[in-house]
PDB file of C-alpha atoms in Angstrom:
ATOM      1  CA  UNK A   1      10.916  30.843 -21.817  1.00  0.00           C
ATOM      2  CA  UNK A   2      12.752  27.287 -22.423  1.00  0.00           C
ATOM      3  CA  UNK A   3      11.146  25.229 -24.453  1.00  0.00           C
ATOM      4  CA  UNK A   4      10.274  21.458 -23.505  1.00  0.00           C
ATOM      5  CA  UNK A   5       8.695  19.076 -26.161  1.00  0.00           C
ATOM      6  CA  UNK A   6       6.926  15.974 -25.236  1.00  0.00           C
ATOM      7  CA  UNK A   7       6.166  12.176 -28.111  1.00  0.00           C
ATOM      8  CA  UNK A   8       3.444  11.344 -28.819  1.00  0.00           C
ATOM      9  CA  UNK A   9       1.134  13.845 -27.026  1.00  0.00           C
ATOM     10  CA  UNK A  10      -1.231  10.961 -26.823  1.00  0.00           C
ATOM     11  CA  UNK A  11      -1.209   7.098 -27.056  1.00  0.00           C
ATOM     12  CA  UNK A  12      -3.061   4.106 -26.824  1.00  0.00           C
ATOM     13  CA  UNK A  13      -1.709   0.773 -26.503  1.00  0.00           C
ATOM     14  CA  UNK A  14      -3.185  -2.847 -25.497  1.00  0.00           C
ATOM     15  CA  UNK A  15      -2.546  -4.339 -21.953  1.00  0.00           C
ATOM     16  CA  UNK A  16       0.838  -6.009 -21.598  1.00  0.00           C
ATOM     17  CA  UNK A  17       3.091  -4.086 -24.364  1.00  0.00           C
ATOM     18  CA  UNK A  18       5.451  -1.361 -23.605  1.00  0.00           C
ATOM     19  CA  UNK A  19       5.182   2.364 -25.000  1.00  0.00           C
ATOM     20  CA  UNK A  20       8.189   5.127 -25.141  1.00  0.00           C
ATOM     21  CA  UNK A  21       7.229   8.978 -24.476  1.00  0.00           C
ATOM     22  CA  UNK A  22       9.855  11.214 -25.359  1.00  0.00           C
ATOM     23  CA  UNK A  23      10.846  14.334 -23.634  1.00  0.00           C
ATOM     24  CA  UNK A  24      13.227  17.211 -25.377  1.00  0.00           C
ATOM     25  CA  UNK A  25      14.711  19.884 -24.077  1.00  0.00           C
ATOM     26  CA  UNK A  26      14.460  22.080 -27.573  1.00  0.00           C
ATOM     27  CA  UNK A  27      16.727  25.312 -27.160  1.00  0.00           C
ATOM     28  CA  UNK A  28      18.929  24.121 -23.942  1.00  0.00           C
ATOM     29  CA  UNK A  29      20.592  21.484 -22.129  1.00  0.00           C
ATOM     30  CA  UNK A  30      19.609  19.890 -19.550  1.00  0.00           C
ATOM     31  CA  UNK A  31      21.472  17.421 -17.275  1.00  0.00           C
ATOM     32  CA  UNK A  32      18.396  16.716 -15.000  1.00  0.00           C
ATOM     33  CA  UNK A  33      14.981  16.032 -16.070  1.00  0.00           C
ATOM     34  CA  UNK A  34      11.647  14.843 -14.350  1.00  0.00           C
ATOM     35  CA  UNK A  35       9.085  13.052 -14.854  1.00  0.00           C
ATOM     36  CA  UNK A  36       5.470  13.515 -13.147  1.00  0.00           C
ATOM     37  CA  UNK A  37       2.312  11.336 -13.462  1.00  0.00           C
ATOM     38  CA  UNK A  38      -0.923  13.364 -13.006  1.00  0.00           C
ATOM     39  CA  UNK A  39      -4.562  11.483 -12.701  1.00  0.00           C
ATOM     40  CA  UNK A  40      -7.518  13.229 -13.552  1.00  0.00           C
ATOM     41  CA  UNK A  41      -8.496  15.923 -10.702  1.00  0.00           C
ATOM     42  CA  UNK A  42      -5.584  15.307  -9.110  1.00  0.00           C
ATOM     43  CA  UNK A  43      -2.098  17.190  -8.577  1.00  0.00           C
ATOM     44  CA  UNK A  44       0.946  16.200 -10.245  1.00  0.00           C
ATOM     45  CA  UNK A  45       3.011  13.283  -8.475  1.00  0.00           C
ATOM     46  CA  UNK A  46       6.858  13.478  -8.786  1.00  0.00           C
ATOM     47  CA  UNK A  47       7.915   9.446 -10.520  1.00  0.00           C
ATOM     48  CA  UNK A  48      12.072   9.996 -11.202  1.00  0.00           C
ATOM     49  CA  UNK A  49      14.152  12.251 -11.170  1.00  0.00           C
ATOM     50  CA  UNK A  50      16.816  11.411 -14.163  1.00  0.00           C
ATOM     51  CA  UNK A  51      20.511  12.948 -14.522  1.00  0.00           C
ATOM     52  CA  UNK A  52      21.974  12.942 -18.225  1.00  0.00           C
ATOM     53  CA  UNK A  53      24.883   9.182 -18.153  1.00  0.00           C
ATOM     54  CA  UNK A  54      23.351   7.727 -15.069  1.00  0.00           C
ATOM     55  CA  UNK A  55      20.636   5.803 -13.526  1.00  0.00           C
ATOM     56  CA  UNK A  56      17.120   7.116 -12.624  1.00  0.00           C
ATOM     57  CA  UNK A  57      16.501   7.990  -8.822  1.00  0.00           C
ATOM     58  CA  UNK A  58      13.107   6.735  -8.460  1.00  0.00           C
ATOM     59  CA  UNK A  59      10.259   8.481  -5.567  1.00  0.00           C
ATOM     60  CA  UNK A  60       9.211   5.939  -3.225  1.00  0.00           C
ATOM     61  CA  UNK A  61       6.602   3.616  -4.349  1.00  0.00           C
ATOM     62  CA  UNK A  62       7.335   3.867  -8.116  1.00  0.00           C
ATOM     63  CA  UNK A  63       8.164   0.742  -9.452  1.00  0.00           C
ATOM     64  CA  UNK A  64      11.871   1.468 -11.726  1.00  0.00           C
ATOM     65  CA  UNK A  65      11.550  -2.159 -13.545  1.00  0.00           C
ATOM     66  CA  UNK A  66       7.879  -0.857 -14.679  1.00  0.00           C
ATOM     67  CA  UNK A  67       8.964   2.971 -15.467  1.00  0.00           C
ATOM     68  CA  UNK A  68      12.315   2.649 -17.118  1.00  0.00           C
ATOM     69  CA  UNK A  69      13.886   6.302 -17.812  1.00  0.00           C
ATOM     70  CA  UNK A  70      17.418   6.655 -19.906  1.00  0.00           C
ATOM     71  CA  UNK A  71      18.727  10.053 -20.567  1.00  0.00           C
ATOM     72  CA  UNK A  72      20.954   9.062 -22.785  1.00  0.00           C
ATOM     73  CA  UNK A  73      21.807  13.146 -23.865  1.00  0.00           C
ATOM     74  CA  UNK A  74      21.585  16.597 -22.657  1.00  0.00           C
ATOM     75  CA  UNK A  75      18.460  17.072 -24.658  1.00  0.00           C
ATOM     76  CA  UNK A  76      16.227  13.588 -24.486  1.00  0.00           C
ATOM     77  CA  UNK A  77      15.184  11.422 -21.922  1.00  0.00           C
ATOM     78  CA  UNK A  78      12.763   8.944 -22.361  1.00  0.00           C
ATOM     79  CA  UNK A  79      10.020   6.904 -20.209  1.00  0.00           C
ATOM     80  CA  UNK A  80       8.815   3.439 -20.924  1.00  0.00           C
ATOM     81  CA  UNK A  81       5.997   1.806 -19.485  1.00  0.00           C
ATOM     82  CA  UNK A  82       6.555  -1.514 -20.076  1.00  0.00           C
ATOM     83  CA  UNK A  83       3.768  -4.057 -19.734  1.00  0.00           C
ATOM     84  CA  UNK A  84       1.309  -1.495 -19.302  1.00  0.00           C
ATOM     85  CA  UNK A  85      -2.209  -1.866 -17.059  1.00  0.00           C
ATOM     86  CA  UNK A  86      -4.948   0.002 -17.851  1.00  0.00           C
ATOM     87  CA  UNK A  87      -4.266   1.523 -14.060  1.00  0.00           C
ATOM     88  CA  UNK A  88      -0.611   2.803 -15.858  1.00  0.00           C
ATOM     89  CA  UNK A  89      -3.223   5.248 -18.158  1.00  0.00           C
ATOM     90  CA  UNK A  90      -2.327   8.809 -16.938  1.00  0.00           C
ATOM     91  CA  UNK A  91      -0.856  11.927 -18.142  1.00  0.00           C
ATOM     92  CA  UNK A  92       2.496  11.696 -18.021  1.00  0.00           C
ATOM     93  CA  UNK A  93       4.653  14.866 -18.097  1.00  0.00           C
ATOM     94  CA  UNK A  94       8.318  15.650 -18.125  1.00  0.00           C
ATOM     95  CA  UNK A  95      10.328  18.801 -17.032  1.00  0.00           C
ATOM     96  CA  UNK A  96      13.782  19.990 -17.248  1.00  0.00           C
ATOM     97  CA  UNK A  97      16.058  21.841 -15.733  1.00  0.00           C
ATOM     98  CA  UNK A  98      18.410  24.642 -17.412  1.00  0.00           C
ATOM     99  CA  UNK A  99      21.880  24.253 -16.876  1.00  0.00           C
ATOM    100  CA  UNK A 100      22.431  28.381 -16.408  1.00  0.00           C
ATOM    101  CA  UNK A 101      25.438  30.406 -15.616  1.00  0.00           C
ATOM    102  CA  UNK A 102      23.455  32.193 -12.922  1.00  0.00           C
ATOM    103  CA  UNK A 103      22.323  30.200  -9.973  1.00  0.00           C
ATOM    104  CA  UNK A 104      18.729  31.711  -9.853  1.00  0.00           C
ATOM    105  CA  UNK A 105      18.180  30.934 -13.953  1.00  0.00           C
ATOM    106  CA  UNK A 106      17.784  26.922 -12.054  1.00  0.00           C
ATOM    107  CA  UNK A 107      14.533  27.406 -13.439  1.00  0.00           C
ATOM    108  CA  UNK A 108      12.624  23.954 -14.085  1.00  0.00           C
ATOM    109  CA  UNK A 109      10.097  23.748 -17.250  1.00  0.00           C
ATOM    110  CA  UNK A 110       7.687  21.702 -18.392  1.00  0.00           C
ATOM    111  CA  UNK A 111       6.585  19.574 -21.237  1.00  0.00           C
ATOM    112  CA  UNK A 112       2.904  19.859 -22.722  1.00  0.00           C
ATOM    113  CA  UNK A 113       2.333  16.053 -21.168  1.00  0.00           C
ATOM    114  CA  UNK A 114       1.514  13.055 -22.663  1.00  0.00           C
ATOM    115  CA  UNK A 115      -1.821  11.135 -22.478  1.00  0.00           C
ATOM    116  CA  UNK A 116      -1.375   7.389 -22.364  1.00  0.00           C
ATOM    117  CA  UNK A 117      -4.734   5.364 -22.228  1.00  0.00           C
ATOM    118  CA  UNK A 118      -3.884   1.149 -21.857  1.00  0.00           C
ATOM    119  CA  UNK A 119      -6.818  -0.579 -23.637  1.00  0.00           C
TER     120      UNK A 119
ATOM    121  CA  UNK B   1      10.774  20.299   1.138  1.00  0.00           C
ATOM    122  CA  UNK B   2       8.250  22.556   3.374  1.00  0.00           C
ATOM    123  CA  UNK B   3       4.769  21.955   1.991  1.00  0.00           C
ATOM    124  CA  UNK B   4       2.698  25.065   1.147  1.00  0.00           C
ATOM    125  CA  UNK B   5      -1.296  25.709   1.883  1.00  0.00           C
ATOM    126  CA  UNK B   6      -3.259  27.563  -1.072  1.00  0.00           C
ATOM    127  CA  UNK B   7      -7.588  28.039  -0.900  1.00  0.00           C
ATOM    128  CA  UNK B   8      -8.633  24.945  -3.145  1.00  0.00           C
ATOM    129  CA  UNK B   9     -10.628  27.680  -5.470  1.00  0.00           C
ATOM    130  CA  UNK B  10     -10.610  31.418  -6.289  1.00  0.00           C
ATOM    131  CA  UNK B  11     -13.050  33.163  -8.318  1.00  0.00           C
ATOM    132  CA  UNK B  12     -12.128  36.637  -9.859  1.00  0.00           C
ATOM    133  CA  UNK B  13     -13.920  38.836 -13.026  1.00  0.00           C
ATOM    134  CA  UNK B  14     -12.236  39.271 -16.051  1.00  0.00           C
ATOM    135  CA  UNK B  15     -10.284  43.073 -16.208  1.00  0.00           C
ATOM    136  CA  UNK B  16      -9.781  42.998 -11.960  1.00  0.00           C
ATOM    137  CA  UNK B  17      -6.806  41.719 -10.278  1.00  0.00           C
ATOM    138  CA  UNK B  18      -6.495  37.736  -9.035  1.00  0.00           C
ATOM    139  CA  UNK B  19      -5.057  37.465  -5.971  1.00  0.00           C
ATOM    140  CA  UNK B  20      -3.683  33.937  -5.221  1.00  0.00           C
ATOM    141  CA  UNK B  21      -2.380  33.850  -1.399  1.00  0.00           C
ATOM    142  CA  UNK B  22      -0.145  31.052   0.049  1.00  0.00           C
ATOM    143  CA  UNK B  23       0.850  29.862   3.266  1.00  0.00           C
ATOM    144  CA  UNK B  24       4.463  28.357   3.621  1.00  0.00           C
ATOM    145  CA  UNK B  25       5.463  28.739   7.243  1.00  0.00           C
ATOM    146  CA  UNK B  26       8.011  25.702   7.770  1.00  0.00           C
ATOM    147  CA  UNK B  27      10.013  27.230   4.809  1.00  0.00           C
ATOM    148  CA  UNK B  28      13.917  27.750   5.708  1.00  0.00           C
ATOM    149  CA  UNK B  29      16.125  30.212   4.118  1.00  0.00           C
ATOM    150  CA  UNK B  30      17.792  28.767   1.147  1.00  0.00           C
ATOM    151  CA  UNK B  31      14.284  27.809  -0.410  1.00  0.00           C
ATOM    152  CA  UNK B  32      12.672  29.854  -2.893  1.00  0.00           C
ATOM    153  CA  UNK B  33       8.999  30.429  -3.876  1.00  0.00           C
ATOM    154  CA  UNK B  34       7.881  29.308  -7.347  1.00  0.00           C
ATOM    155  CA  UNK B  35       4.565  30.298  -8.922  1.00  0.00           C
ATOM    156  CA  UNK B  36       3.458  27.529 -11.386  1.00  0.00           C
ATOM    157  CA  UNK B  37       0.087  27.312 -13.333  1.00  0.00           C
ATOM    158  CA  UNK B  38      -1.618  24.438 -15.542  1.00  0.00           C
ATOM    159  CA  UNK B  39      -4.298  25.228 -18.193  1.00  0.00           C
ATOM    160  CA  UNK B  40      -6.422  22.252 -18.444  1.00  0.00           C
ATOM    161  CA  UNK B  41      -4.592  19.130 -20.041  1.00  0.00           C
ATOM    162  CA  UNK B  42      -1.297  20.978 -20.404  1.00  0.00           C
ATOM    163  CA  UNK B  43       2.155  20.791 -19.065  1.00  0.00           C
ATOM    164  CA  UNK B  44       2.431  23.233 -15.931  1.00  0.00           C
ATOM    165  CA  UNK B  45       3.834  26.630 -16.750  1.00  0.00           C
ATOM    166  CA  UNK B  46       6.292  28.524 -14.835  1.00  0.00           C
ATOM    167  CA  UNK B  47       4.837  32.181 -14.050  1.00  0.00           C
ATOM    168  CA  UNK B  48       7.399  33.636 -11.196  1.00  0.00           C
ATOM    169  CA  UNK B  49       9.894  32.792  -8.646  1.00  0.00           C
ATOM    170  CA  UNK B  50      11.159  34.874  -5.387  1.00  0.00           C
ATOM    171  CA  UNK B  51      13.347  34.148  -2.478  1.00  0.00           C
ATOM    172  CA  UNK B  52      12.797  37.632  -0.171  1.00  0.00           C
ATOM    173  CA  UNK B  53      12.267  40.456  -2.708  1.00  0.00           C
ATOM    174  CA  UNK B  54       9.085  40.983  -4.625  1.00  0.00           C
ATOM    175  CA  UNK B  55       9.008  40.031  -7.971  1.00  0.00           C
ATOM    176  CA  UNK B  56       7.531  41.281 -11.264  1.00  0.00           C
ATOM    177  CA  UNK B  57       7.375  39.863 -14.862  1.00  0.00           C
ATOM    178  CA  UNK B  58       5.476  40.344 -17.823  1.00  0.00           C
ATOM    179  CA  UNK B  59       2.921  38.070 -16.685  1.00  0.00           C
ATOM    180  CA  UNK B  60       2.539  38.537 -12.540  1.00  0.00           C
ATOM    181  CA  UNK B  61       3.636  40.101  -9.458  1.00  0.00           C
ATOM    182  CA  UNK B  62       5.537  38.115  -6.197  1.00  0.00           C
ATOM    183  CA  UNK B  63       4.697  39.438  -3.054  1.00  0.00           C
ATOM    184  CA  UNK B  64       6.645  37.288  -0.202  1.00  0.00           C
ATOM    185  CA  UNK B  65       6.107  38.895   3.682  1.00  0.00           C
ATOM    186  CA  UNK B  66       8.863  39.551   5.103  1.00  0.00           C
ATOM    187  CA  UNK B  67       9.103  36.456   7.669  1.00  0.00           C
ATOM    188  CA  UNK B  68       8.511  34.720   4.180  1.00  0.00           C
ATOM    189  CA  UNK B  69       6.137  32.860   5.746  1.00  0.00           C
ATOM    190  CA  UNK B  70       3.774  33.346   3.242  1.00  0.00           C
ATOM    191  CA  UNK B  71       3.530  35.027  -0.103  1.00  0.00           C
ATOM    192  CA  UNK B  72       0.808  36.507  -2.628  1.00  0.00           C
ATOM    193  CA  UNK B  73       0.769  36.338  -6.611  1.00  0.00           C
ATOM    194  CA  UNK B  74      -1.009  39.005  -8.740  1.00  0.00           C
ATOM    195  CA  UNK B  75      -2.430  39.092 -12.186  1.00  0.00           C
ATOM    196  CA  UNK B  76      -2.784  42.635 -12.338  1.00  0.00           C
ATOM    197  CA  UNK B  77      -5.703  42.195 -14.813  1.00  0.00           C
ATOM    198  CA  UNK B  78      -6.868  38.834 -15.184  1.00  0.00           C
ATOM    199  CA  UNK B  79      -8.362  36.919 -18.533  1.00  0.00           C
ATOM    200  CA  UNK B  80     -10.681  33.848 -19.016  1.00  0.00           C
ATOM    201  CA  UNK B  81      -6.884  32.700 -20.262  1.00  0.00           C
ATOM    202  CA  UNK B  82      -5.697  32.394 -16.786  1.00  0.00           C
ATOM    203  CA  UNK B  83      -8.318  30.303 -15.361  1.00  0.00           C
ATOM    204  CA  UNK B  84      -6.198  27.509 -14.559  1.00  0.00           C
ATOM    205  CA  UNK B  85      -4.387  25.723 -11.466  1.00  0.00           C
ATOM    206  CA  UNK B  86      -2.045  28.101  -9.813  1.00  0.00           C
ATOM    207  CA  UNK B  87       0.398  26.118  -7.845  1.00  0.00           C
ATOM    208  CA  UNK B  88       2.880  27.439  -5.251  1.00  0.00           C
ATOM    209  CA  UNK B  89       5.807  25.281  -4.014  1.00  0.00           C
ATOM    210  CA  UNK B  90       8.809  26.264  -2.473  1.00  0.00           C
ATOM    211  CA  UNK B  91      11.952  24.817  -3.410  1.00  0.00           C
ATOM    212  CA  UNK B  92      15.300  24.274  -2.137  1.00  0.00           C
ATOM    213  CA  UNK B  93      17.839  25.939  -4.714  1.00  0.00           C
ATOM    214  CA  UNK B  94      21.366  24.048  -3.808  1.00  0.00           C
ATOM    215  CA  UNK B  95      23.825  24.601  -6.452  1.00  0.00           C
ATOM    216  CA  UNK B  96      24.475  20.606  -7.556  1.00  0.00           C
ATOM    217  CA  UNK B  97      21.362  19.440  -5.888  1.00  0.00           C
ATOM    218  CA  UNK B  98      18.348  17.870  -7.464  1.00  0.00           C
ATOM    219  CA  UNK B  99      16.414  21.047  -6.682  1.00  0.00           C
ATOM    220  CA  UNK B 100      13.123  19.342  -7.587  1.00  0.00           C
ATOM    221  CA  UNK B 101       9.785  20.871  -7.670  1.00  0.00           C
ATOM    222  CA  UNK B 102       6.651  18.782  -4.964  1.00  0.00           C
ATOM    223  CA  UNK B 103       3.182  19.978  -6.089  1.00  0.00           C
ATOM    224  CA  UNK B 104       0.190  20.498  -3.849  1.00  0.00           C
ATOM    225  CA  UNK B 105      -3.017  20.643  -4.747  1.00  0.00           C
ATOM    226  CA  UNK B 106      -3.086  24.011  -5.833  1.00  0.00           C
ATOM    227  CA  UNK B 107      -6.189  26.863  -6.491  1.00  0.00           C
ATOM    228  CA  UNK B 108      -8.170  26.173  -8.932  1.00  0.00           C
ATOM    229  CA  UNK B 109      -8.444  30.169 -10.186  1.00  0.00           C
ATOM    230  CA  UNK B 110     -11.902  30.391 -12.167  1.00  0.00           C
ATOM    231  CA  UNK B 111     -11.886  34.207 -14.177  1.00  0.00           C
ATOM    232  CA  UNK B 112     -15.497  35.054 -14.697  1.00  0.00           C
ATOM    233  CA  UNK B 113     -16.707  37.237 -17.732  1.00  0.00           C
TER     234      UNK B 113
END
């Protein structure tokens, strides 16, 4: 299967400064990519959905000046928490989408998800 | 997107076959039905998709009814491996749409030795 690669796999950083996860599509291109925020024993809630050259469509009741996503290439987009809570620490995973020739290959995949603890 | 029901948790012994039922009666025709699973502390991975025809792969078996109201997915011999978080969401496949993937809350699929 596709291959989705997720920086740094885990983090810590002090209340009030910003941290960058970085999410790579590693052996295709992909024009849309997701990102999820999962807390612990729960299921996997759907933040942004970003397109590759333009802005972030954000789910209701996530905050875009907080999470900032660019997806500034076919192959990386990026989240940044910026002035982080210790209610922002989560897992936070990405997914992409192929870009296939056949319509049933839309086939989304998933990153291995990044642990972000706000100390 | 039509939500789906799963059982919270499924036991099954290692060597037999799992068999992970879901409910998705609101779902309309152009949405298809994607098997996801996540391991503890990993990234969800994709097992098997259908839209009306049962599916096989290397790894499980699709088994939609034919309303398509709900759907079954097999490990024909499960592992302690695939004790996991088996999530099934159906998902609108429109070619230039988002197409994004809602989780539930899953089954929580415990293989016992």
């Amino acid at each position: 299967g596709a291959v989705v690669s997720q920086h740094p796999s885990r983090v810590i950083c002090k209340s009030g400064t910003s941290v960058k996860i970085e999410c790579r599509s590693l052996d295709f291109q992909a024009t849309t990519m997701f990102w999820y925020r999962q807390f612990p024993k729960q299921s996997l809630m759907l933040m942004a959905t970003s397109n590759e050259g333009s802005k972030a469509t954000y789910e209701q009741g996530v905050e875009k000046d907080k999470f900032l996503i660019n997806h500034a290439s076919l192959t990386l987009s990026t989240l940044t928490v910026t002035s982080a809570h210790p209610e922002d620490s989560s897992f936070y995973i990405c997914s992409a989408r192929g870009d296939r020739v056949e319509f049933s290959g839309n086939t989304i995949y998933f990153g291995e998800g990044s642990w972000l603890t706000v100390v | 997107d039509a939500k789906t029901t799963q059982p919270p948790s499924m036991d099954c012994a290692e060597g037999r076959a799992a068999n992970l039922p879901c409910n998705h009666s609101t779902i309309s025709g152009n949405e298809y039905v994607y098997w996801y699973r996540q391991i503890h502390s990993q990234g969800p991975q994709y097992i098997i998709h259908g839209l009306k025809n049962n599916e096989t792969n290397e790894m499980a078996s699709l088994i939609i009814t034919e309303d398509r109201k709900s759907s079954t997915l097999i490990l024909p011999h499960a592992t302690l491996r695939d004790t996991a978080v088996y999530y099934c969401i159906v998902r609108v496949e429109v070619l230039g749409a988002t197409n994004k993937l809602i989780f539930g809350t899953g089954t929580l699929l415990a293989v016992q030795p």
